[in-house]
Coordinates of C-alpha atoms and ligand atoms in Angstrom, one line a residue:
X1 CA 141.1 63.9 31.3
X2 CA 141.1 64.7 27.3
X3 CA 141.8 68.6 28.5
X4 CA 145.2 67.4 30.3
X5 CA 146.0 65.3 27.5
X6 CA 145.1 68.0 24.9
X7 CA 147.0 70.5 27.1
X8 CA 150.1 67.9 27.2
X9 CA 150.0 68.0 23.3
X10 CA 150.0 71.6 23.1
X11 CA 152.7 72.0 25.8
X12 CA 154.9 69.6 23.3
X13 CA 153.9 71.6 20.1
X14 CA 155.4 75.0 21.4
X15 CA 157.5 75.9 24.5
X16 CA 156.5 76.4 27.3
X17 CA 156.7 80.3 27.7
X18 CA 154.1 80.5 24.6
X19 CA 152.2 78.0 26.7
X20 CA 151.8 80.1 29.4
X21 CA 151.1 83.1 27.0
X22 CA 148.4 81.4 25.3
X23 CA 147.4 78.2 26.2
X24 CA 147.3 77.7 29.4
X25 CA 143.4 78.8 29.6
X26 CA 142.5 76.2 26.7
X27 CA 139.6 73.2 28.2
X28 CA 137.6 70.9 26.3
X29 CA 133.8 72.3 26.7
X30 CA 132.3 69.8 23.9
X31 CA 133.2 66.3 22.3
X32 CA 130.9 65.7 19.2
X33 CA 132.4 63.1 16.6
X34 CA 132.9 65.9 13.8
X35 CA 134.0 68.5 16.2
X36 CA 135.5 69.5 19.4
X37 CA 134.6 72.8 21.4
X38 CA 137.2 74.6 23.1
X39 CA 137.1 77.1 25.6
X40 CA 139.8 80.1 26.2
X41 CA 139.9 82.8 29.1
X42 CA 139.4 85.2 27.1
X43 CA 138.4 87.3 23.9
X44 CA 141.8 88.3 23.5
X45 CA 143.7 84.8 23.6
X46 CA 140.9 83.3 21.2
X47 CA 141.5 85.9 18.6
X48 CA 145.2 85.6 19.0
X49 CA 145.6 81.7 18.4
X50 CA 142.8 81.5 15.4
X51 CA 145.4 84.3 13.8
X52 CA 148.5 82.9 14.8
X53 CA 147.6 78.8 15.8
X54 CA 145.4 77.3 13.7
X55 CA 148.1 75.1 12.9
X56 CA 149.4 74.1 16.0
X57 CA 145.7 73.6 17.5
X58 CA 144.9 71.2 14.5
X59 CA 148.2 69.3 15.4
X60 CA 147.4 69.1 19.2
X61 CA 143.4 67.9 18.1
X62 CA 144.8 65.4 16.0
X63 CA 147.1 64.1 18.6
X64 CA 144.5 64.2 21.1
X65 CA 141.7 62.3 19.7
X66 CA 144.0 60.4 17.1
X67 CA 142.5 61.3 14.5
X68 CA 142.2 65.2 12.6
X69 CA 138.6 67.0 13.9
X70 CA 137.4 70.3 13.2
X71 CA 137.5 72.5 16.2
X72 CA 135.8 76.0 17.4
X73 CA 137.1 78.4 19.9
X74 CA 134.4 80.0 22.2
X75 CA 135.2 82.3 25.4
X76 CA 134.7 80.4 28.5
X77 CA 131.6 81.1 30.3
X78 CA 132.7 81.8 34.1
X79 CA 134.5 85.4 32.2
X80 CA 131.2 85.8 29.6
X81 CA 129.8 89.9 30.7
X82 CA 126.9 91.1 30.8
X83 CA 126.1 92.2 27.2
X84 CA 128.5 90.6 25.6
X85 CA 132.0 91.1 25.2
X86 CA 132.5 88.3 23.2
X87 CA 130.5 87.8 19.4
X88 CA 127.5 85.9 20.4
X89 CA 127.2 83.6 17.4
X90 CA 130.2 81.9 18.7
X91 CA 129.1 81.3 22.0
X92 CA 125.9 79.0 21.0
X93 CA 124.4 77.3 24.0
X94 CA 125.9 73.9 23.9
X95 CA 122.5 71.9 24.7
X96 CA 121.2 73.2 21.2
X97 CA 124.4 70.8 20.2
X98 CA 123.4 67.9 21.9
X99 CA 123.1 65.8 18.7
X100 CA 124.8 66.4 15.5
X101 CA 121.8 65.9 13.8
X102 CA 118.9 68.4 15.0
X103 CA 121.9 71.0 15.2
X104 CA 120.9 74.6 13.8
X105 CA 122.9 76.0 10.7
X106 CA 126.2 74.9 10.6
X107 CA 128.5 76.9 13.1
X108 CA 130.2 79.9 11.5
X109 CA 133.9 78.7 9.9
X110 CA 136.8 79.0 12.4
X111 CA 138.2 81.5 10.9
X112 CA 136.0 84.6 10.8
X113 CA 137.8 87.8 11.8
X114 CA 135.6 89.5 14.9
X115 CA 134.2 92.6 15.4
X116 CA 136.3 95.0 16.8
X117 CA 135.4 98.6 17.8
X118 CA 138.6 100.8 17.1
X119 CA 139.7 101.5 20.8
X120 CA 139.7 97.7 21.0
X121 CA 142.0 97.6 18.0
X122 CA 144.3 99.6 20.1
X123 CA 143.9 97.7 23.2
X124 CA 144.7 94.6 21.1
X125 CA 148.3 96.1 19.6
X126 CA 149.2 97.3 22.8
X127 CA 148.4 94.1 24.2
X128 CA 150.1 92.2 21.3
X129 CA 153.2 94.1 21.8
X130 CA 153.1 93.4 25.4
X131 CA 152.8 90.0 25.3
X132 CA 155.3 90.0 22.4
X133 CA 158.3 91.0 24.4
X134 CA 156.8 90.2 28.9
X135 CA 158.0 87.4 30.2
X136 CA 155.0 87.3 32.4
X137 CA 151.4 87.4 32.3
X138 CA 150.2 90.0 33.8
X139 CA 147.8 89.4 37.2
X140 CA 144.0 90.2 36.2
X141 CA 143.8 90.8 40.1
X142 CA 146.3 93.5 40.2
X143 CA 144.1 96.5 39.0
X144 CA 143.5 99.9 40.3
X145 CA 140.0 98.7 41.3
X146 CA 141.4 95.9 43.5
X147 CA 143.9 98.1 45.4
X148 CA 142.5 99.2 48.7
X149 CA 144.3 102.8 49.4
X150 CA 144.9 104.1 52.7
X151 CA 147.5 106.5 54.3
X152 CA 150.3 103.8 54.0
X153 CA 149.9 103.8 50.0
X154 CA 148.2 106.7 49.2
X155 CA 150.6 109.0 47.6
X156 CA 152.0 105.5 45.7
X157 CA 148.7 105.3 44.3
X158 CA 148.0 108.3 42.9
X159 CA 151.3 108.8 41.7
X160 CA 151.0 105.3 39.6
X161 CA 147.6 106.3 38.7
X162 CA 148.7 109.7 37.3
X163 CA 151.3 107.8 35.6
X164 CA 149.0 105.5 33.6
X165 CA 146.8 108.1 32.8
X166 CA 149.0 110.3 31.3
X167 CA 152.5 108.5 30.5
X168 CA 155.8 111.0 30.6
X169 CA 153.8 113.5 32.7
X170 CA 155.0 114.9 36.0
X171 CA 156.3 111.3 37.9
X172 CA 158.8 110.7 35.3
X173 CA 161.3 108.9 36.3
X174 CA 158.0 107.5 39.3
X175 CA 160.3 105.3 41.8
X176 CA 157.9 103.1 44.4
X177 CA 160.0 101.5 47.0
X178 CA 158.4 99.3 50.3
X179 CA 158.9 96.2 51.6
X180 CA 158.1 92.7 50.7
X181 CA 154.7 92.5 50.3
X182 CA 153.2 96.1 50.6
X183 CA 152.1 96.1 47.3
X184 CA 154.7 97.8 44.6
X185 CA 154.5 95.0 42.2
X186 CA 150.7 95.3 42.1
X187 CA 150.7 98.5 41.3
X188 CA 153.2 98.4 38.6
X189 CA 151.3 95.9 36.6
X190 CA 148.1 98.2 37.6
X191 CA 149.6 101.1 35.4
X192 CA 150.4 98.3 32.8
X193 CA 146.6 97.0 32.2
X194 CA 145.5 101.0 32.5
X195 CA 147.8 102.4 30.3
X196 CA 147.4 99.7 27.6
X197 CA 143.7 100.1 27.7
X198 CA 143.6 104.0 27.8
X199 CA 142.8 103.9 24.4
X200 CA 146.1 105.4 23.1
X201 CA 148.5 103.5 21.3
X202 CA 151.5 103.1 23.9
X203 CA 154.2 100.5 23.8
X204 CA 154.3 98.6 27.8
X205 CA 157.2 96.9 28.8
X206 CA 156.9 95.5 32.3
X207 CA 159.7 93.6 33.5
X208 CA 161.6 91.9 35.9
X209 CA 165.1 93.2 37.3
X210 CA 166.2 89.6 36.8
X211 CA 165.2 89.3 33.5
X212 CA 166.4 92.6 32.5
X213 CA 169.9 91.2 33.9
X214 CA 169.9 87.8 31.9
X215 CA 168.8 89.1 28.9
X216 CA 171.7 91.3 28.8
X217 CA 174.3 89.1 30.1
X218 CA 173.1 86.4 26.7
X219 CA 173.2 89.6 24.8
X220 CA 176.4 90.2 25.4
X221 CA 177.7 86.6 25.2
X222 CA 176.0 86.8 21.9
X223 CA 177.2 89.5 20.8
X224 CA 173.5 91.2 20.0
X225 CA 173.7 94.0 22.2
X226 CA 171.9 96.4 20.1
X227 CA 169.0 94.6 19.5
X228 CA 168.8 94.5 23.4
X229 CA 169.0 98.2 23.1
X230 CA 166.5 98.6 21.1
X231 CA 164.1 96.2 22.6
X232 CA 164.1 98.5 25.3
X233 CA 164.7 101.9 24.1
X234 CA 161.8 102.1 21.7
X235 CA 159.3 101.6 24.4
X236 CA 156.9 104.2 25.6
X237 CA 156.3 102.8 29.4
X238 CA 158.9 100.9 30.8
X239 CA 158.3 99.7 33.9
X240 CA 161.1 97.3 35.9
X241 CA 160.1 95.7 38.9
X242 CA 162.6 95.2 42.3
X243 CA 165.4 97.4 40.7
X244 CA 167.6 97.1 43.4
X245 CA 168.3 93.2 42.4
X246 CA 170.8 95.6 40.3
X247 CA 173.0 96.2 43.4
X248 CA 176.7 94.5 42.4
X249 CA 176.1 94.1 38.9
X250 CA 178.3 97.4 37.7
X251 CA 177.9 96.4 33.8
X252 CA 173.9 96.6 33.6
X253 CA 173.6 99.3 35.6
X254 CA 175.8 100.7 33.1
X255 CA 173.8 100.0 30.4
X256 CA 170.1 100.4 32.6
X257 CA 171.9 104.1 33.1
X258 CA 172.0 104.4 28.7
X259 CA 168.5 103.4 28.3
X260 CA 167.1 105.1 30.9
X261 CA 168.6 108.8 29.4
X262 CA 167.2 107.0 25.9
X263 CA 164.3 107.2 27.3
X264 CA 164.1 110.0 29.5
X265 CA 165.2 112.4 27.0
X266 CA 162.7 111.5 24.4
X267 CA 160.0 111.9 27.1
X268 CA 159.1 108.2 27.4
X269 CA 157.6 106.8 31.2
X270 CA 160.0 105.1 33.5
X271 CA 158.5 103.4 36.6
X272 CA 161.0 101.7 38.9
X273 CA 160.2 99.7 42.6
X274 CA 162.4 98.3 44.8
X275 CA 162.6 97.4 48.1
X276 CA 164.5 100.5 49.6
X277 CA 164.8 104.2 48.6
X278 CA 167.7 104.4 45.9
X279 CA 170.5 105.8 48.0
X280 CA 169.9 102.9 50.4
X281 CA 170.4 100.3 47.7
X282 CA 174.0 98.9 48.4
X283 CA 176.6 99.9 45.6
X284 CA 173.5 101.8 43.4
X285 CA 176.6 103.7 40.8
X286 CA 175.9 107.4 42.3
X287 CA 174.8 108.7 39.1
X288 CA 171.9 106.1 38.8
X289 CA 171.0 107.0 41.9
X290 CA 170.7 110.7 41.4
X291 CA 168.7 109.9 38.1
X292 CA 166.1 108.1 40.3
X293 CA 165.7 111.5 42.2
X294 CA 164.7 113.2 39.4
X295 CA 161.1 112.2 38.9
X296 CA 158.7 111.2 42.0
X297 CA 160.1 108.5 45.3
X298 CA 157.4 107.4 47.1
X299 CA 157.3 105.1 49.7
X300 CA 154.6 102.6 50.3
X301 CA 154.3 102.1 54.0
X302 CA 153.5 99.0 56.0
X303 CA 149.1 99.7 56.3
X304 CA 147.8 100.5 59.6
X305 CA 144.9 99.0 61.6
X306 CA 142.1 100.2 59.5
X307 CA 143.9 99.8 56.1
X308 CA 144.6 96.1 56.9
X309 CA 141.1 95.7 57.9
X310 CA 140.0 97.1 54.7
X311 CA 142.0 95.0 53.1
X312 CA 140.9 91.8 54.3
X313 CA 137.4 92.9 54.1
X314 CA 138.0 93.6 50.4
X315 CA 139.8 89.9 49.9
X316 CA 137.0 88.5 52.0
X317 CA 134.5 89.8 49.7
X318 CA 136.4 89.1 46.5
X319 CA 136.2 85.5 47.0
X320 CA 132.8 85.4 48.6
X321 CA 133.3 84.3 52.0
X322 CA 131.2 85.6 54.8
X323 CA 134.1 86.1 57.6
X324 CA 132.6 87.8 61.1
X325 CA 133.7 91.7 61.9
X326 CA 135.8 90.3 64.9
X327 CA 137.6 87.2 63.0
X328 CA 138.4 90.3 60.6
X329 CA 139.8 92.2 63.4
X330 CA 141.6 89.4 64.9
X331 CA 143.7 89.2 61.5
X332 CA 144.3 92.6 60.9
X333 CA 145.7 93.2 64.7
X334 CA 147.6 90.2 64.4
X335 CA 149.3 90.4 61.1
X336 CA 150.6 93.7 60.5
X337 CA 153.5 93.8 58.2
X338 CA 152.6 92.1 55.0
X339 CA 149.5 92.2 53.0
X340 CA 150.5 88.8 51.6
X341 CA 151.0 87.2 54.7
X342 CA 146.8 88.9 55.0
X343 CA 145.7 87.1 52.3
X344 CA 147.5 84.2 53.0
X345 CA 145.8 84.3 56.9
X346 CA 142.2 84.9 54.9
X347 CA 143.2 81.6 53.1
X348 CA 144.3 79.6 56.1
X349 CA 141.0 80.1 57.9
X350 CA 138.4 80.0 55.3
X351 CA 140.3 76.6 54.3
X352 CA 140.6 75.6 57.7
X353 CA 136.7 76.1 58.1
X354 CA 136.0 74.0 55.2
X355 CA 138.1 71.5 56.3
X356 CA 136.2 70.8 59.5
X357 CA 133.1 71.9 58.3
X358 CA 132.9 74.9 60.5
X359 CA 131.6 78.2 60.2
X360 CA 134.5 80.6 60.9
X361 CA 134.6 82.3 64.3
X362 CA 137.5 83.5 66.2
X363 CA 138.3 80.3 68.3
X364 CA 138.4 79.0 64.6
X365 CA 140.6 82.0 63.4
X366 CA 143.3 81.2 66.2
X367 CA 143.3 77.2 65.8
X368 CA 143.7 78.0 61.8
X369 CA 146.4 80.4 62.3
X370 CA 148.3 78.5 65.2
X371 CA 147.7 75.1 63.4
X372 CA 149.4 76.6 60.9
X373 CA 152.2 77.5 62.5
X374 CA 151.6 81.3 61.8
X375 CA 154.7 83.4 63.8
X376 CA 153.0 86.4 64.1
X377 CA 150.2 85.4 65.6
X378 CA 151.6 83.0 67.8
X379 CA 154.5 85.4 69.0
X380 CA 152.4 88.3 70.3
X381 CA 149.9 89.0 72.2
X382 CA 146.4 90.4 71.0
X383 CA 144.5 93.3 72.2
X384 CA 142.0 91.0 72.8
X385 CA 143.9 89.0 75.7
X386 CA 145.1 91.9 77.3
X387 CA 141.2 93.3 77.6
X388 CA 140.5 89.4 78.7
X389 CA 143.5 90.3 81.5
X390 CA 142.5 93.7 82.3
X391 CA 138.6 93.2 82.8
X392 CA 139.0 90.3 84.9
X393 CA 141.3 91.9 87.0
X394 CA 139.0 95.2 87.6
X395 CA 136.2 93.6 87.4
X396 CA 134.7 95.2 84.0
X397 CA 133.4 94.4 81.2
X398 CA 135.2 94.4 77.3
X399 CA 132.3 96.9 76.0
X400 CA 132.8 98.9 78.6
X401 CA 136.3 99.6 78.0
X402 CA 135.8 99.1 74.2
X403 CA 133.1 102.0 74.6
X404 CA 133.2 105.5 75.3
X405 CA 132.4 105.8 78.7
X406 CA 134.4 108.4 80.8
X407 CA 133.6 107.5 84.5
X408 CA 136.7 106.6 86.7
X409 CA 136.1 102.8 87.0
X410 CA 136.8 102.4 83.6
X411 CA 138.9 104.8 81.9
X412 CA 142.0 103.8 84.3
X413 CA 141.4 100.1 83.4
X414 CA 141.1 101.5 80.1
X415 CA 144.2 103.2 80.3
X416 CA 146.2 100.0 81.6
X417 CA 144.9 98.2 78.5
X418 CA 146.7 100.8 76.6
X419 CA 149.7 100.8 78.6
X420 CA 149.7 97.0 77.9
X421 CA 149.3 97.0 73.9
X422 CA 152.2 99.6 74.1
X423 CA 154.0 97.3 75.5
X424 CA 153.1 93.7 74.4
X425 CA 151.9 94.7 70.6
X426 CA 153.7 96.4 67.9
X427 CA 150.4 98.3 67.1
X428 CA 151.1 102.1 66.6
X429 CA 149.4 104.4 69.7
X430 CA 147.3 105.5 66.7
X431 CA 145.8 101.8 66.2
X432 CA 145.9 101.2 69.9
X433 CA 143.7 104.3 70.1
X434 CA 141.2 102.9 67.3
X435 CA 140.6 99.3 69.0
X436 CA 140.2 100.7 72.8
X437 CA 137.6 103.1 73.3
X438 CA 138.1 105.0 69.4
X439 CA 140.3 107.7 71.1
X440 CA 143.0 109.9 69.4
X441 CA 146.8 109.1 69.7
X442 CA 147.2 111.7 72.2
X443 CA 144.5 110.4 74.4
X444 CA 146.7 106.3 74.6
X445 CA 150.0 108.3 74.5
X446 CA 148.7 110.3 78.1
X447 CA 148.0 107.1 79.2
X448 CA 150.8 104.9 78.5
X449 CA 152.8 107.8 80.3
X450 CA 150.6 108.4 83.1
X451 CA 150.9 104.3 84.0
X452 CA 154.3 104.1 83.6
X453 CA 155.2 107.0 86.2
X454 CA 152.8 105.6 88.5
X455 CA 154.9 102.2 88.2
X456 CA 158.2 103.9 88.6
X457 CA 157.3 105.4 91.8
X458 CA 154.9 102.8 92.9
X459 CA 156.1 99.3 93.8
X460 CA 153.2 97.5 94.3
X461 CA 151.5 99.1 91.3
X462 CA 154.8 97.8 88.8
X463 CA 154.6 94.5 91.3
X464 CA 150.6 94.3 89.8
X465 CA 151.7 95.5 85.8
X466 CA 154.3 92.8 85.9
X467 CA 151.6 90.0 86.8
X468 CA 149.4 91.3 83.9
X469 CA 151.8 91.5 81.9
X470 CA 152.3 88.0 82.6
X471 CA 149.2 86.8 82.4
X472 CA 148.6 88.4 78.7
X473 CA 151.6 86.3 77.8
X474 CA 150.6 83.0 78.6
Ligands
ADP501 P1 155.4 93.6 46.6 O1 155.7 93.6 45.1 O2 155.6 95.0 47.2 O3 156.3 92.6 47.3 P2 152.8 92.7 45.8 O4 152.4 93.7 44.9 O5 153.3 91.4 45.3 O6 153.9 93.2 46.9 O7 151.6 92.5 46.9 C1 151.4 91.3 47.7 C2 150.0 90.9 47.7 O8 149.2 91.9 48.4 C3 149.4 90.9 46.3 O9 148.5 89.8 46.2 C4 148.6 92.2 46.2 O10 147.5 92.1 45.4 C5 148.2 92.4 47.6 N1 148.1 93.8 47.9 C6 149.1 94.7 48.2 N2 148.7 95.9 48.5 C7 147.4 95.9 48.3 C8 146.3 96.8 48.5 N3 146.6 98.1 48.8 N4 145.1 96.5 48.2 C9 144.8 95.2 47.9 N5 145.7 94.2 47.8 C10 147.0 94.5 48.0
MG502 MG1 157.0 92.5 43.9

């Protein structure tokens, strides 16, 4: 209650882009009648608004209790580490505060300056810089830890990681392009928290295409285009996310295409993504495009089976839910383009599960998913019907075909299956190869072929491929 209020205050008392910046982590831990505790997310925001806030915070207090209290700033325990990150005498444990009166020494003043080691002193310009001139807070979520790699993203990833570790090395200009979804702006803001925390002092700028666009339209309208051009060519990573929101907008390209020689020629790290390759992006001026070309265009892929499940596995974990191997498997064979939409399916079931007090299984997994309305899982079919289909019809069982086994009764079931996921799922023969029996892509590729010349020269056979085909449909 007093934290929304208190938060309302502050909102009022600057705007709300330093809100976000700063603020937006601030709750009320303690009430005592001298004093109020407040908490922040982290070392880093404390230290900035007792340097730069003191007077807004006192404002906002005052507002909030009606009347002027003292306040202290401690870190918020949920992001306390092991050993201490933060300086301990400011973290008291709060019961020793119960009463005013049997409190220890009084509380060191509000404004004593903390220990810093110096590679945190760095870490803190770069971060102050960055803040300073973002428009966005970067995700804690999207590190280099948190990024699952697989064959889809591979050579993104250790491009972007190369990049952050050594800035204006061999990826310079580094372009990522991909679809919606596939991870490009996670790994930009990856190289962002590396680089600034490398220990070397290095100016990040990590921005939007859209913003890069408005703030050079208001520069021009007011008149104040070189301190536009210098906002952006005395940085030492700039990174610009979804360049090809550029397309059609011939006057900043013309001006991207200045600060990116700025900053190429005096060896500074340009990192670009977009949604297609650069000579794909519609009306991309030719010479912007053959700049793009000049450092390292690599393409992050849509993941395959495995990567997905790795993925989801990884998400799983992160936020402590215990989801069964074949639920997992269910999601990754049935949402395949978009890691989002993954997280967003690992969201949809754990919350369907607690809505109805369930523990999640796979008749679970497909009500959540359905409920919701979820395209891709409603429009195809899953390997798992078409082993249902198959296994009733020749009269085997889903391990078997799953399994290795080589005898005759089940590796031509086995090989309709395949034929069937070829057909009915837009799973590669690779992925198709993984879920039935762990062959290669050559092995499903024999098969899909061999059934589909028997059913060009067999009519009763096509007659029986058209039923199950059907039947996996329904
Ligand atoms: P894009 O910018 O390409 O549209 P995002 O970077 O926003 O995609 O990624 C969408 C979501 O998927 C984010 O939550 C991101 O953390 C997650 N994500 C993407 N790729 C991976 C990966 N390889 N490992 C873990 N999470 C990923
Ligand atoms: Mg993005």
């Amino acid at each position: 209650m007093t934290d929304d209020l208190l938060r309302e205050n502050l909102r009022q008392l600057v705007n709300q882009r330093k809100y976000d910046l700063w603020f937006h982590t601030v709750r009320v831990v303690d009430v005592q009648p001298g004093e109020v505790v407040l908490s922040l997310g982290n070392r880093f925001l404390l230290d900035w608004i007792r340097t730069y806030y003191t007077e807004v915070l006192d404002r906002a207090v005052e507002a909030t209790w009606g009347e002027p209290r003292e306040w202290r700033l401690v870190v918020a325990e949920s992001e306390q580490t092991a050993g201490g990150a933060t300086n301990g005498e400011l973290h008291e444990p709060l019961e020793a505060e119960a009463s005013a009166d049997t409190r220890p020494d009084p509380t060191p003043p509000v404004h004593v300056e903390p220990q810093r080691s110096a590679q945190d002193e760095v870490a803190w310009k770069n971060q102050s810089f960055f803040l300073h001139h973002s428009d966005v807070v970067l995700n804690d979520k999207y590190t280099f830890e948190n990024f699952v790699v697989g064959p889809s993203n591979s050579l993104a990833h250790a491009a972007a990681y190369a990049v952050a570790d050594a800035p204006a090395g061999s990826y310079n200009p580094l372009f990522l392009h991909g679809n919606v979804g596939l991870g490009k702006t996670h790994l930009l803001q990856a190289i962002c928290h590396k680089a600034m925390a490398s220990g070397r002092a290095l100016k990040v700028l990590y921005l939007s295409s859209e913003t890069f666009v408005n703030q050079f339209i208001v520069a021009v309208e007011k008149g104040e285009l070189s301190q536009f051009r210098y906002r952006y060519r005395n940085v030492d990573v700039l990174l610009i996310d979804d360049i090809h929101l550029l397309a059609n907008k011939e006057r900043t390209q013309e001006e991207f295409f200045h600060t990116f020689n700025t900053l190429y020629h005096d060896q500074r790290q340009i990192v670009l993504s977009s949604d297609s390759p650069p000579s794909e992006i519609p009306s991309l001026r030719e010479r912007l495009i053959s700049r793009f070309k000049w450092g390292l265009v690599a393409e992050i892929e849509p993941p395959g089976f495995e990567t997905r499940l790795a993925i989801l596995r990884r998400k799983a974990r992160d936020r402590d839910f215990l989801i069964p191997e074949d639920v997992l498997n269910y999601l990754a064979e049935h949402i395949d383009r978009n890691i989002r939409e993954l997280e967003g399916a690992v969201t949809k079931v754990v919350g369907y599960a607690q809505l109805i007090h369930r523990t999640i299984d796979l008749d679970l997994a497909r009500k959540a998913l359905g409920q919701a309305g979820d395209s891709s899982a409603t429009r195809m079919t899953g390997i798992d019907r078409i082993l249902e289909v198959v296994c009733a019809q020749f009269d085997v069982r889903p391990s078997d075909l799953g399994g290795r086994k080589r005898t005759q009764s089940v590796a031509f079931p086995r090989q309709v299956c395949m034929y069937l996921a070829r057909r009915l799922t837009p799973l590669s023969l690779e992925e198709i190869g993984v879920r039935i029996g762990g062959r290669d892509h050559s092995t499903v590729l024999y098969a899909v072929n061999k059934v589909r010349d028997r059913a060009a020269t067999d009519s009763r056979f096509a007659q029986l491929m058209n039923e199950l085909e059907a039947k996996c449909r329904a």
